[in-house]
PDB file of C-alpha atoms and ligand atoms in Angstrom:
ATOM      1  CA  MET A   1       0.000   0.000   0.000  1.00  0.00           C
ATOM      2  CA  THR A   2       1.333   3.471  -0.844  1.00  0.00           C
ATOM      3  CA  LYS A   3       2.084   5.769   2.057  1.00  0.00           C
ATOM      4  CA  LEU A   4       0.226   9.058   2.179  1.00  0.00           C
ATOM      5  CA  ILE A   5       1.912  12.435   2.712  1.00  0.00           C
ATOM      6  CA  TYR A   6       0.427  15.906   3.097  1.00  0.00           C
ATOM      7  CA  VAL A   7       1.853  18.969   1.343  1.00  0.00           C
ATOM      8  CA  LEU A   8       0.572  22.125   3.042  1.00  0.00           C
ATOM      9  CA  ASN A   9       0.939  25.694   1.831  1.00  0.00           C
ATOM     10  CA  GLY A  10       0.255  28.858   3.780  1.00  0.00           C
ATOM     11  CA  PRO A  11      -0.997  32.344   2.963  1.00  0.00           C
ATOM     12  CA  ASN A  12      -0.418  34.103  -0.344  1.00  0.00           C
ATOM     13  CA  LEU A  13       1.069  31.013  -1.979  1.00  0.00           C
ATOM     14  CA  ASN A  14      -2.111  30.820  -4.087  1.00  0.00           C
ATOM     15  CA  LEU A  15      -0.598  33.818  -5.909  1.00  0.00           C
ATOM     16  CA  LEU A  16       2.631  32.015  -6.749  1.00  0.00           C
ATOM     17  CA  GLY A  17       3.846  32.997 -10.227  1.00  0.00           C
ATOM     18  CA  ARG A  18       2.209  36.421  -9.977  1.00  0.00           C
ATOM     19  CA  ARG A  19       3.420  37.459  -6.508  1.00  0.00           C
ATOM     20  CA  GLU A  20       6.921  39.014  -6.381  1.00  0.00           C
ATOM     21  CA  PRO A  21       8.210  36.722  -9.167  1.00  0.00           C
ATOM     22  CA  GLU A  22      11.726  38.125  -8.695  1.00  0.00           C
ATOM     23  CA  ILE A  23      11.698  36.401  -5.284  1.00  0.00           C
ATOM     24  CA  TYR A  24       9.368  33.415  -5.760  1.00  0.00           C
ATOM     25  CA  GLY A  25       9.762  32.709  -9.497  1.00  0.00           C
ATOM     26  CA  HIS A  26       7.244  32.258 -12.270  1.00  0.00           C
ATOM     27  CA  GLU A  27       5.863  28.810 -11.501  1.00  0.00           C
ATOM     28  CA  THR A  28       2.302  28.732 -10.206  1.00  0.00           C
ATOM     29  CA  LEU A  29       0.983  26.705  -7.298  1.00  0.00           C
ATOM     30  CA  ALA A  30      -0.663  24.390  -9.853  1.00  0.00           C
ATOM     31  CA  ASP A  31       2.812  23.797 -11.361  1.00  0.00           C
ATOM     32  CA  VAL A  32       4.170  23.049  -7.864  1.00  0.00           C
ATOM     33  CA  GLU A  33       1.327  20.623  -7.220  1.00  0.00           C
ATOM     34  CA  ALA A  34       2.006  18.830 -10.523  1.00  0.00           C
ATOM     35  CA  ASP A  35       5.745  18.572  -9.659  1.00  0.00           C
ATOM     36  CA  CYS A  36       4.916  17.270  -6.193  1.00  0.00           C
ATOM     37  CA  ARG A  37       2.520  14.647  -7.577  1.00  0.00           C
ATOM     38  CA  ALA A  38       5.102  13.464 -10.122  1.00  0.00           C
ATOM     39  CA  THR A  39       7.838  13.228  -7.466  1.00  0.00           C
ATOM     40  CA  ALA A  40       5.559  11.473  -4.985  1.00  0.00           C
ATOM     41  CA  GLY A  41       4.609   8.966  -7.696  1.00  0.00           C
ATOM     42  CA  GLU A  42       8.308   8.232  -8.378  1.00  0.00           C
ATOM     43  CA  CYS A  43       8.821   7.654  -4.647  1.00  0.00           C
ATOM     44  CA  GLY A  44       5.792   5.380  -4.323  1.00  0.00           C
ATOM     45  CA  LEU A  45       3.928   7.904  -2.170  1.00  0.00           C
ATOM     46  CA  SER A  46       0.430   9.275  -2.511  1.00  0.00           C
ATOM     47  CA  LEU A  47      -0.200  12.883  -1.708  1.00  0.00           C
ATOM     48  CA  ARG A  48      -2.795  15.401  -0.577  1.00  0.00           C
ATOM     49  CA  PHE A  49      -1.946  18.957  -1.550  1.00  0.00           C
ATOM     50  CA  PHE A  50      -3.551  21.966   0.165  1.00  0.00           C
ATOM     51  CA  GLN A  51      -3.208  25.734   0.358  1.00  0.00           C
ATOM     52  CA  SER A  52      -4.966  28.169   2.665  1.00  0.00           C
ATOM     53  CA  ASN A  53      -4.771  31.777   3.699  1.00  0.00           C
ATOM     54  CA  ARG A  54      -6.389  30.822   7.028  1.00  0.00           C
ATOM     55  CA  GLU A  55      -4.310  29.612   9.964  1.00  0.00           C
ATOM     56  CA  TYR A  56      -7.085  27.399  11.388  1.00  0.00           C
ATOM     57  CA  GLU A  57      -7.439  25.490   8.120  1.00  0.00           C
ATOM     58  CA  LEU A  58      -3.744  24.590   8.132  1.00  0.00           C
ATOM     59  CA  ILE A  59      -4.103  23.455  11.753  1.00  0.00           C
ATOM     60  CA  ASP A  60      -7.145  21.315  10.877  1.00  0.00           C
ATOM     61  CA  TRP A  61      -5.204  19.642   8.032  1.00  0.00           C
ATOM     62  CA  ILE A  62      -2.296  18.926  10.390  1.00  0.00           C
ATOM     63  CA  HIS A  63      -4.781  17.279  12.786  1.00  0.00           C
ATOM     64  CA  GLU A  64      -6.224  15.279   9.882  1.00  0.00           C
ATOM     65  CA  ALA A  65      -2.695  14.202   8.899  1.00  0.00           C
ATOM     66  CA  ARG A  66      -2.217  12.724  12.400  1.00  0.00           C
ATOM     67  CA  ALA A  67      -4.733  10.044  11.489  1.00  0.00           C
ATOM     68  CA  ASP A  68      -4.179   9.728   7.743  1.00  0.00           C
ATOM     69  CA  ALA A  69      -0.599  10.599   6.807  1.00  0.00           C
ATOM     70  CA  GLU A  70       2.935   9.420   7.490  1.00  0.00           C
ATOM     71  CA  GLY A  71       4.794  12.609   6.627  1.00  0.00           C
ATOM     72  CA  ILE A  72       4.239  16.320   6.084  1.00  0.00           C
ATOM     73  CA  VAL A  73       5.869  18.887   3.813  1.00  0.00           C
ATOM     74  CA  ILE A  74       4.847  22.382   4.844  1.00  0.00           C
ATOM     75  CA  ASN A  75       5.559  25.840   3.511  1.00  0.00           C
ATOM     76  CA  PRO A  76       3.811  27.863   6.227  1.00  0.00           C
ATOM     77  CA  ALA A  77       4.679  31.125   4.401  1.00  0.00           C
ATOM     78  CA  ALA A  78       4.283  34.130   6.733  1.00  0.00           C
ATOM     79  CA  PHE A  79       2.856  31.908   9.504  1.00  0.00           C
ATOM     80  CA  THR A  80       6.390  30.483   9.805  1.00  0.00           C
ATOM     81  CA  HIS A  81       7.411  33.609  11.632  1.00  0.00           C
ATOM     82  CA  THR A  82       4.297  34.161  13.746  1.00  0.00           C
ATOM     83  CA  SER A  83       2.376  30.985  14.499  1.00  0.00           C
ATOM     84  CA  VAL A  84       2.820  29.208  17.816  1.00  0.00           C
ATOM     85  CA  ALA A  85      -0.504  27.503  16.986  1.00  0.00           C
ATOM     86  CA  ILE A  86       0.906  25.824  13.867  1.00  0.00           C
ATOM     87  CA  LEU A  87       4.011  24.825  15.832  1.00  0.00           C
ATOM     88  CA  ASP A  88       1.846  23.256  18.536  1.00  0.00           C
ATOM     89  CA  ALA A  89      -0.206  21.382  15.938  1.00  0.00           C
ATOM     90  CA  LEU A  90       2.941  20.043  14.233  1.00  0.00           C
ATOM     91  CA  LYS A  91       4.280  18.878  17.587  1.00  0.00           C
ATOM     92  CA  THR A  92       1.314  16.470  17.803  1.00  0.00           C
ATOM     93  CA  PHE A  93       2.365  14.775  14.537  1.00  0.00           C
ATOM     94  CA  SER A  94       4.616  11.773  15.030  1.00  0.00           C
ATOM     95  CA  GLY A  95       6.095  11.356  11.509  1.00  0.00           C
ATOM     96  CA  PRO A  96       8.784  13.350   9.699  1.00  0.00           C
ATOM     97  CA  ILE A  97       8.034  17.004   8.864  1.00  0.00           C
ATOM     98  CA  PHE A  98       9.940  19.052   6.300  1.00  0.00           C
ATOM     99  CA  GLU A  99       9.656  22.833   6.294  1.00  0.00           C
ATOM    100  CA  VAL A 100      10.137  24.338   2.834  1.00  0.00           C
ATOM    101  CA  HIS A 101      10.757  27.940   1.819  1.00  0.00           C
ATOM    102  CA  ILE A 102      11.056  28.875  -1.819  1.00  0.00           C
ATOM    103  CA  SER A 103      13.267  31.876  -1.033  1.00  0.00           C
ATOM    104  CA  ASN A 104      16.361  32.002   1.132  1.00  0.00           C
ATOM    105  CA  VAL A 105      14.663  33.510   4.173  1.00  0.00           C
ATOM    106  CA  HIS A 106      18.036  34.041   5.881  1.00  0.00           C
ATOM    107  CA  GLN A 107      19.097  36.481   3.180  1.00  0.00           C
ATOM    108  CA  ARG A 108      15.941  38.560   3.636  1.00  0.00           C
ATOM    109  CA  GLU A 109      14.446  40.813   6.349  1.00  0.00           C
ATOM    110  CA  ALA A 110      15.401  39.985   9.945  1.00  0.00           C
ATOM    111  CA  PHE A 111      11.801  39.046  10.845  1.00  0.00           C
ATOM    112  CA  ARG A 112      12.033  36.137   8.376  1.00  0.00           C
ATOM    113  CA  HIS A 113      15.107  34.683  10.097  1.00  0.00           C
ATOM    114  CA  HIS A 114      13.128  33.168  12.948  1.00  0.00           C
ATOM    115  CA  SER A 115      10.845  30.187  12.403  1.00  0.00           C
ATOM    116  CA  TYR A 116       8.508  28.773  15.043  1.00  0.00           C
ATOM    117  CA  VAL A 117       7.858  25.826  12.735  1.00  0.00           C
ATOM    118  CA  SER A 118      11.552  24.792  12.671  1.00  0.00           C
ATOM    119  CA  LEU A 119      11.215  23.721  16.310  1.00  0.00           C
ATOM    120  CA  ALA A 120       9.008  20.862  15.106  1.00  0.00           C
ATOM    121  CA  ALA A 121      10.690  20.212  11.744  1.00  0.00           C
ATOM    122  CA  THR A 122      12.828  17.196  10.919  1.00  0.00           C
ATOM    123  CA  GLY A 123      14.567  19.313   8.293  1.00  0.00           C
ATOM    124  CA  VAL A 124      14.380  22.718   6.634  1.00  0.00           C
ATOM    125  CA  ILE A 125      14.913  23.635   2.970  1.00  0.00           C
ATOM    126  CA  ALA A 126      15.215  27.271   1.929  1.00  0.00           C
ATOM    127  CA  GLY A 127      16.376  29.077  -1.181  1.00  0.00           C
ATOM    128  CA  PHE A 128      16.112  26.252  -3.718  1.00  0.00           C
ATOM    129  CA  GLY A 129      13.071  27.778  -5.400  1.00  0.00           C
ATOM    130  CA  VAL A 130      10.075  25.529  -5.878  1.00  0.00           C
ATOM    131  CA  ALA A 131      12.469  22.575  -6.371  1.00  0.00           C
ATOM    132  CA  GLY A 132      12.672  22.464  -2.565  1.00  0.00           C
ATOM    133  CA  TYR A 133       9.295  20.705  -2.444  1.00  0.00           C
ATOM    134  CA  ALA A 134      10.549  17.807  -4.560  1.00  0.00           C
ATOM    135  CA  PHE A 135      13.730  17.520  -2.456  1.00  0.00           C
ATOM    136  CA  ALA A 136      11.604  17.278   0.679  1.00  0.00           C
ATOM    137  CA  ILE A 137       9.296  14.664  -0.874  1.00  0.00           C
ATOM    138  CA  ARG A 138      12.266  12.539  -2.006  1.00  0.00           C
ATOM    139  CA  ARG A 139      13.688  12.602   1.509  1.00  0.00           C
ATOM    140  CA  LEU A 140      10.294  11.626   2.949  1.00  0.00           C
ATOM    141  CA  GLY A 141      10.253   8.765   0.447  1.00  0.00           C
ATOM    142  CA  GLN A 142      13.627   7.563   1.779  1.00  0.00           C
ATOM    143  CA  LEU A 143      12.665   7.914   5.423  1.00  0.00           C
ATOM    144  CA  LEU A 144       9.268   6.248   5.011  1.00  0.00           C
ATOM    145  CA  ALA A 145      10.718   3.376   2.977  1.00  0.00           C
ATOM    146  CA  VAL A 146      12.719   2.247   5.991  1.00  0.00           C
ATOM    147  CA  THR A 147      10.551  -0.443   7.534  1.00  0.00           C
ATOM    148  CA  LYS A 148      10.112  -0.189  11.255  1.00  0.00           C
ATOM    149  CA  PRO A 149      11.088  -3.310  13.246  1.00  0.00           C
ATOM    150  CA  PRO A 150       8.126  -4.963  14.995  1.00  0.00           C
ATOM    151  CA  ALA A 151       7.509  -3.584  18.498  1.00  0.00           C
TER     152      ALA A 151
HETATM  153  C1  LIG B 201       8.176  31.864   2.169  1.00  0.00           C
HETATM  154  C2  LIG B 201       9.009  32.858   2.977  1.00  0.00           C
HETATM  155  C3  LIG B 201       8.139  33.613   3.978  1.00  0.00           C
HETATM  156  O1  LIG B 201       8.939  34.523   4.712  1.00  0.00           O
HETATM  157  C4  LIG B 201       7.067  34.387   3.251  1.00  0.00           C
HETATM  158  O2  LIG B 201       6.215  35.032   4.161  1.00  0.00           O
HETATM  159  C5  LIG B 201       6.303  33.567   2.276  1.00  0.00           C
HETATM  160  C6  LIG B 201       6.973  32.524   1.511  1.00  0.00           C
HETATM  161  C7  LIG B 201       8.983  31.185   1.067  1.00  0.00           C
HETATM  162  O3  LIG B 201       8.498  30.185   0.530  1.00  0.00           O
HETATM  163  O4  LIG B 201      10.081  31.634   0.713  1.00  0.00           O
HETATM  164  O5  LIG B 201       5.127  33.803   2.061  1.00  0.00           O
HETATM  165  O6  LIG B 201       7.722  30.842   3.054  1.00  0.00           O
END
């Protein structure tokens, strides 16, 4: 049976391709979703892909993932730098979590240098453009392929 992962996207990422393309590039969120689906397929994973501008919706999907999914890739966008609530939700998830940022947040304004989400993340990818999503999915594929010994 294929293992299910969630790919979650935070506020303003629905405007990808049109929003500050000099920072975030020209690919749209639909392009990112197609890339993610192709990569997940190569890794033998199935995927649910979501975007919301609302913090509570991201939290609800993280709760849903607790029951349904084995790994999470999340670009929390601006909530990265503000949301203790998303951090707390991620801390309830027992599988690997990869935090992805399209831009190199460490090269940008000081307020983008701190991430609440990183406290719960297995790994962080920043500054690889939208390719970061595929890198995170491939790593999830590796981690989830390792069979757990019986308890
Ligand atoms: C972002 C970086 C955040 O600082 C910003 O608020 C975003 C996108 C990125 O993917 O580079 O919306 O998460």
